XYZ file of C-alpha atoms in Angstrom:
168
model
C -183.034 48.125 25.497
C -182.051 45.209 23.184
C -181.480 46.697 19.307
C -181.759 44.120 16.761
C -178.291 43.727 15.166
C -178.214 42.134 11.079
C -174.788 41.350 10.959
C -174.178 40.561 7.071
C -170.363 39.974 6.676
C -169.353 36.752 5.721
C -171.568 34.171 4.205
C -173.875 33.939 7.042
C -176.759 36.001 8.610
C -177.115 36.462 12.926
C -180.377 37.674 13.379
C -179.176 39.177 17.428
C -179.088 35.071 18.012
C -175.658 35.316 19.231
C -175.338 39.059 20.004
C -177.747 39.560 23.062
C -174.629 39.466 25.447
C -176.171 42.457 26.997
C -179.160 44.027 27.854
C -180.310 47.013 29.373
C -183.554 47.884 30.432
C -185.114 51.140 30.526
C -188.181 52.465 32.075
C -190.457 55.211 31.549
C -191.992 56.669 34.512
C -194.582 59.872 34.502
C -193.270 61.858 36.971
C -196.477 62.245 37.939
C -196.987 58.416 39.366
C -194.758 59.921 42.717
C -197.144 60.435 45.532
C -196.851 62.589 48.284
C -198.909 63.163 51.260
C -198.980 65.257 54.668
C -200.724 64.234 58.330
C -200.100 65.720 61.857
C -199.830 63.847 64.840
C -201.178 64.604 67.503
C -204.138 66.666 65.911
C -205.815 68.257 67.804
C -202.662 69.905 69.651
C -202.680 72.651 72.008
C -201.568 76.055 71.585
C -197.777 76.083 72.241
C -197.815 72.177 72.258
C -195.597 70.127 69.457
C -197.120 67.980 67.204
C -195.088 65.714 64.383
C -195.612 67.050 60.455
C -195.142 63.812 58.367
C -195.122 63.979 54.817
C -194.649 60.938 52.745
C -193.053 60.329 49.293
C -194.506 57.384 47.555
C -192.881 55.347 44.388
C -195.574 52.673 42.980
C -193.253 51.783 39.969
C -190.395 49.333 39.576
C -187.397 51.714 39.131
C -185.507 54.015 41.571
C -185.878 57.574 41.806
C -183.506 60.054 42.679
C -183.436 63.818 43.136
C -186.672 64.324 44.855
C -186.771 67.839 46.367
C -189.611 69.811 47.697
C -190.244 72.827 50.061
C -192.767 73.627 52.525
C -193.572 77.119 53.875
C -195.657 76.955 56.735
C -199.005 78.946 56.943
C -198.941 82.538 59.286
C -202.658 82.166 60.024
C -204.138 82.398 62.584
C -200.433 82.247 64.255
C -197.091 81.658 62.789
C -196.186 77.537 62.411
C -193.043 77.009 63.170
C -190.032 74.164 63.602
C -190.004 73.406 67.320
C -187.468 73.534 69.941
C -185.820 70.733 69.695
C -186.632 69.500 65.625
C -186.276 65.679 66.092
C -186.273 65.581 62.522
C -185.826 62.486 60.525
C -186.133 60.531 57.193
C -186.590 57.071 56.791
C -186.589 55.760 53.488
C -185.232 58.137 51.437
C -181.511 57.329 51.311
C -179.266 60.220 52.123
C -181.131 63.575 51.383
C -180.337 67.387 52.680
C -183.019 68.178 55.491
C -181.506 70.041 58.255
C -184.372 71.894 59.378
C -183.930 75.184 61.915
C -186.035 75.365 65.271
C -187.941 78.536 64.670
C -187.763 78.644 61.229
C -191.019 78.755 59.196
C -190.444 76.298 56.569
C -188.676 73.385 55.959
C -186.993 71.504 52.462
C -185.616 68.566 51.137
C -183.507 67.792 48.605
C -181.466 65.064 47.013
C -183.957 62.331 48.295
C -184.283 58.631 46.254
C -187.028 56.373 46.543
C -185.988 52.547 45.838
C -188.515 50.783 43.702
C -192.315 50.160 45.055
C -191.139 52.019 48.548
C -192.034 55.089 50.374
C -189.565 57.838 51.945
C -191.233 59.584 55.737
C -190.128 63.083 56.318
C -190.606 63.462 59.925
C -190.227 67.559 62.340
C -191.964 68.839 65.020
C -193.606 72.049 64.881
C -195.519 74.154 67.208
C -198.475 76.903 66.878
C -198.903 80.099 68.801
C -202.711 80.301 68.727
C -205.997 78.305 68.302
C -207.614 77.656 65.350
C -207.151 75.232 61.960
C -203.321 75.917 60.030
C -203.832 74.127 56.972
C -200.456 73.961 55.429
C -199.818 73.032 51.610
C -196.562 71.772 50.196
C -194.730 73.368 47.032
C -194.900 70.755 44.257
C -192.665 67.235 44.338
C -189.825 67.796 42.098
C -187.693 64.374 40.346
C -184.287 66.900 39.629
C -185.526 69.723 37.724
C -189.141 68.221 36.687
C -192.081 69.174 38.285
C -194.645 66.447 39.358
C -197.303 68.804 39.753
C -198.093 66.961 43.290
C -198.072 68.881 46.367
C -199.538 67.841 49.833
C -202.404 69.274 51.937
C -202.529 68.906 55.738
C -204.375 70.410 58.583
C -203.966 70.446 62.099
C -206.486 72.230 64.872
C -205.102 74.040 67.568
C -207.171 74.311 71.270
C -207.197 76.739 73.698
C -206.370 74.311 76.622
C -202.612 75.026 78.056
C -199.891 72.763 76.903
C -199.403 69.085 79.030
C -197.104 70.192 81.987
C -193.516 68.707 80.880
C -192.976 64.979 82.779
């Protein structure tokens, strides 16, 4: 933001013509405009058998966001989703946030994430399902620090009754 400076001392008038030495810039972003989305991979799995939960954090605007925290409790029906033995959980994207998920655990968070400008931040774990059927899981809502986006994510995966691969 430049503010227009009258400077009337003297005999002369500077109408910001020699003032504008600095500038700052400030934008307004509805929290809102921060995207995020869910997919599994593989889907269909098999009961017992990993697949990868990837949610994605997306920024469409031209300033950096910081603070982006979120949880996820993962659905109990028909079975009980949880982190898989090992994790291999990862972010890419999303500079240096807390996300130490637990194998066995039934949820998973993030916090402290930023998104650089006109980017997108991957949230990557394994989990694993004890029986067949569809677990659709739903996100708690995308927070920027303490302000609520009102976005959450919506995935589904399908479980089958075939036996998990044999290991290689």
């Amino acid at each position: 933001l430049m503010s227009l400076i009258y400077d009337f001392s003297g005999s002369s008038y500077h109408y910001n013509a020699d003032f504008s030495t600095s500038v700052r810039y400030a934008y307004v972003v509805d929290p809102s405009m921060i995207g995020i989305s869910k997919s599994f991979s593989p889907d269909p799995t098999n009961v017992g058998g990993i697949s990868t939960l990837s949610i994605t954090l997306t920024n469409p605007t031209p300033a950096t966001i910081t603070g982006l925290n979120f949880t996820d409790t993962f659905p109990t029906t028909p079975g009980a989703m949880v982190v898989a033995s090992p994790p291999s959980a990862s972010t890419t994207g999303c500079g240096t946030p807390i996300f130490a998920p637990a194998a066995g655990s039934g949820s998973i968070s993030v916090a402290n994430g930023t998104l650089a400008p006109n980017s997108n931040c991957t949230i990557k774990v394994n989990v694993t399902m004890p029986d067949t059927g569809t677990y659709l899981n739903t996100t708690g809502h995308l927070f920027i620090g303490t302000s609520d986006t009102g976005n959450s994510a919506s995935g589904s995966v399908t479980v089958n009754t075939a036996p998990p691969a044999p290991a290689c």
